[in-house]
mmCIF file of C-alpha atoms in Angstrom:
data_model
loop_
_atom_site.group_PDB
_atom_site.id
_atom_site.type_symbol
_atom_site.label_atom_id
_atom_site.label_comp_id
_atom_site.label_asym_id
_atom_site.label_seq_id
_atom_site.Cartn_x
_atom_site.Cartn_y
_atom_site.Cartn_z
ATOM 1 C CA MET Q 1 79.138 13.623 173.350
ATOM 2 C CA ALA Q 2 80.040 17.160 174.559
ATOM 3 C CA ASN Q 3 77.962 18.544 177.215
ATOM 4 C CA HIS Q 4 79.512 22.104 177.655
ATOM 5 C CA ALA Q 5 79.867 24.937 174.907
ATOM 6 C CA SER Q 6 83.645 24.816 175.365
ATOM 7 C CA ALA Q 7 83.742 21.068 174.661
ATOM 8 C CA GLU Q 8 81.520 21.478 171.542
ATOM 9 C CA LYS Q 9 83.743 24.145 170.378
ATOM 10 C CA ARG Q 10 86.812 21.911 170.812
ATOM 11 C CA ASN Q 11 85.189 19.119 169.082
ATOM 12 C CA ARG Q 12 84.416 21.429 166.030
ATOM 13 C CA GLN Q 13 87.962 22.511 166.141
ATOM 14 C CA ARG Q 14 89.359 19.034 166.087
ATOM 15 C CA ILE Q 15 87.257 18.137 163.261
ATOM 16 C CA GLN Q 16 88.590 21.098 161.261
ATOM 17 C CA ARG Q 17 92.286 20.330 162.092
ATOM 18 C CA THR Q 18 91.778 16.657 161.373
ATOM 19 C CA LEU Q 19 90.482 17.414 157.844
ATOM 20 C CA ARG Q 20 93.415 19.975 157.216
ATOM 21 C CA ASN Q 21 96.040 17.631 158.565
ATOM 22 C CA ARG Q 22 94.632 14.549 156.418
ATOM 23 C CA GLY Q 23 95.098 16.798 153.281
ATOM 24 C CA LEU Q 24 98.521 17.802 154.006
ATOM 25 C CA LYS Q 25 99.636 14.276 154.934
ATOM 26 C CA SER Q 26 98.030 12.810 151.729
ATOM 27 C CA GLU Q 27 99.924 15.305 149.659
ATOM 28 C CA PHE Q 28 103.318 14.759 151.053
ATOM 29 C CA ARG Q 29 102.783 11.078 151.048
ATOM 30 C CA THR Q 30 101.981 11.238 147.368
ATOM 31 C CA LEU Q 31 104.988 13.487 146.475
ATOM 32 C CA VAL Q 32 107.409 11.175 148.478
ATOM 33 C CA LYS Q 33 105.922 8.070 146.816
ATOM 34 C CA ARG Q 34 106.445 9.894 143.337
ATOM 35 C CA VAL Q 35 110.238 10.212 144.197
ATOM 36 C CA ARG Q 36 110.748 6.777 145.504
ATOM 37 C CA ALA Q 37 109.117 5.427 142.315
ATOM 38 C CA ALA Q 38 111.159 7.307 140.053
ATOM 39 C CA VAL Q 39 114.417 6.262 142.007
ATOM 40 C CA GLN Q 40 113.263 2.607 141.921
ATOM 41 C CA GLN Q 41 112.788 2.723 137.935
ATOM 42 C CA GLY Q 42 116.111 4.565 137.678
ATOM 43 C CA ASP Q 43 114.651 7.690 136.058
ATOM 44 C CA LEU Q 44 117.048 10.324 137.259
ATOM 45 C CA THR Q 45 115.218 13.366 135.629
ATOM 46 C CA ALA Q 46 111.831 12.394 136.995
ATOM 47 C CA ALA Q 47 113.387 11.775 140.513
ATOM 48 C CA THR Q 48 115.157 15.137 140.402
ATOM 49 C CA THR Q 49 112.023 17.117 139.285
ATOM 50 C CA ALA Q 50 109.876 15.211 142.013
ATOM 51 C CA LEU Q 51 112.367 15.955 144.811
ATOM 52 C CA THR Q 52 111.851 19.727 145.077
ATOM 53 C CA PRO Q 53 108.065 19.605 145.521
ATOM 54 C CA ALA Q 54 108.207 16.515 148.003
ATOM 55 C CA ILE Q 55 110.789 18.695 150.331
ATOM 56 C CA THR Q 56 108.487 21.584 149.937
ATOM 57 C CA ALA Q 57 105.434 19.527 151.132
ATOM 58 C CA LEU Q 58 107.342 18.137 153.983
ATOM 59 C CA ASP Q 59 108.442 21.497 155.177
ATOM 60 C CA THR Q 60 104.963 22.850 154.993
ATOM 61 C CA ALA Q 61 103.857 19.846 157.079
ATOM 62 C CA VAL Q 62 106.290 20.822 159.586
ATOM 63 C CA SER Q 63 105.232 24.481 159.538
ATOM 64 C CA LYS Q 64 101.581 23.381 160.039
ATOM 65 C CA GLY Q 65 102.458 20.983 162.982
ATOM 66 C CA VAL Q 66 101.412 17.943 161.050
ATOM 67 C CA LEU Q 67 105.013 16.334 161.075
ATOM 68 C CA HIS Q 68 107.714 16.641 163.608
ATOM 69 C CA ARG Q 69 110.769 18.571 162.180
ATOM 70 C CA ASN Q 70 113.046 15.619 162.889
ATOM 71 C CA THR Q 71 110.825 13.281 161.056
ATOM 72 C CA ALA Q 72 110.596 15.534 158.141
ATOM 73 C CA SER Q 73 114.416 16.181 158.075
ATOM 74 C CA ARG Q 74 114.958 12.498 158.120
ATOM 75 C CA LYS Q 75 112.715 11.786 155.065
ATOM 76 C CA VAL Q 76 114.259 14.652 153.017
ATOM 77 C CA SER Q 77 117.711 13.188 153.904
ATOM 78 C CA ARG Q 78 116.854 9.793 152.652
ATOM 79 C CA LEU Q 79 115.147 10.993 149.563
ATOM 80 C CA ALA Q 80 117.888 13.338 148.624
ATOM 81 C CA SER Q 81 120.535 10.559 149.305
ATOM 82 C CA ALA Q 82 118.508 7.996 147.149
ATOM 83 C CA VAL Q 83 118.552 10.713 144.377
ATOM 84 C CA HIS Q 84 122.216 11.459 144.769
ATOM 85 C CA LYS Q 85 123.073 7.643 144.632
ATOM 86 C CA LEU Q 86 120.973 7.293 141.410
ATOM 87 C CA GLN Q 87 123.004 10.302 139.972
ATOM 88 C CA ALA Q 88 126.238 8.882 140.880
ATOM 89 C CA ALA Q 89 125.460 5.417 139.426
ATOM 90 C CA LYS Q 90 124.277 7.148 136.054
ATOM 91 C CA GLN Q 91 127.608 8.973 135.993
ATOM 92 C CA ALA Q 92 129.682 5.883 136.612
#
């Protein structure tokens, strides 16, 4: 347990950050799952509409320091690629 006032404050800050980060992580994971599920089912309209909020949530997580920017960029790229492949398959 913390023995100094500064250590106690750092512990309180850690708890607040953990809760905030957990909420952001949960949000973007859910949105990414929606895009992946829509792509797997072959539903182009659902995948396209779910892609934008997922990208926004990932960008928000980066700005808050929850995710590294390269990790978010990779996830966005893979989601967009999957949606575009689905779109190309529907057109062909």
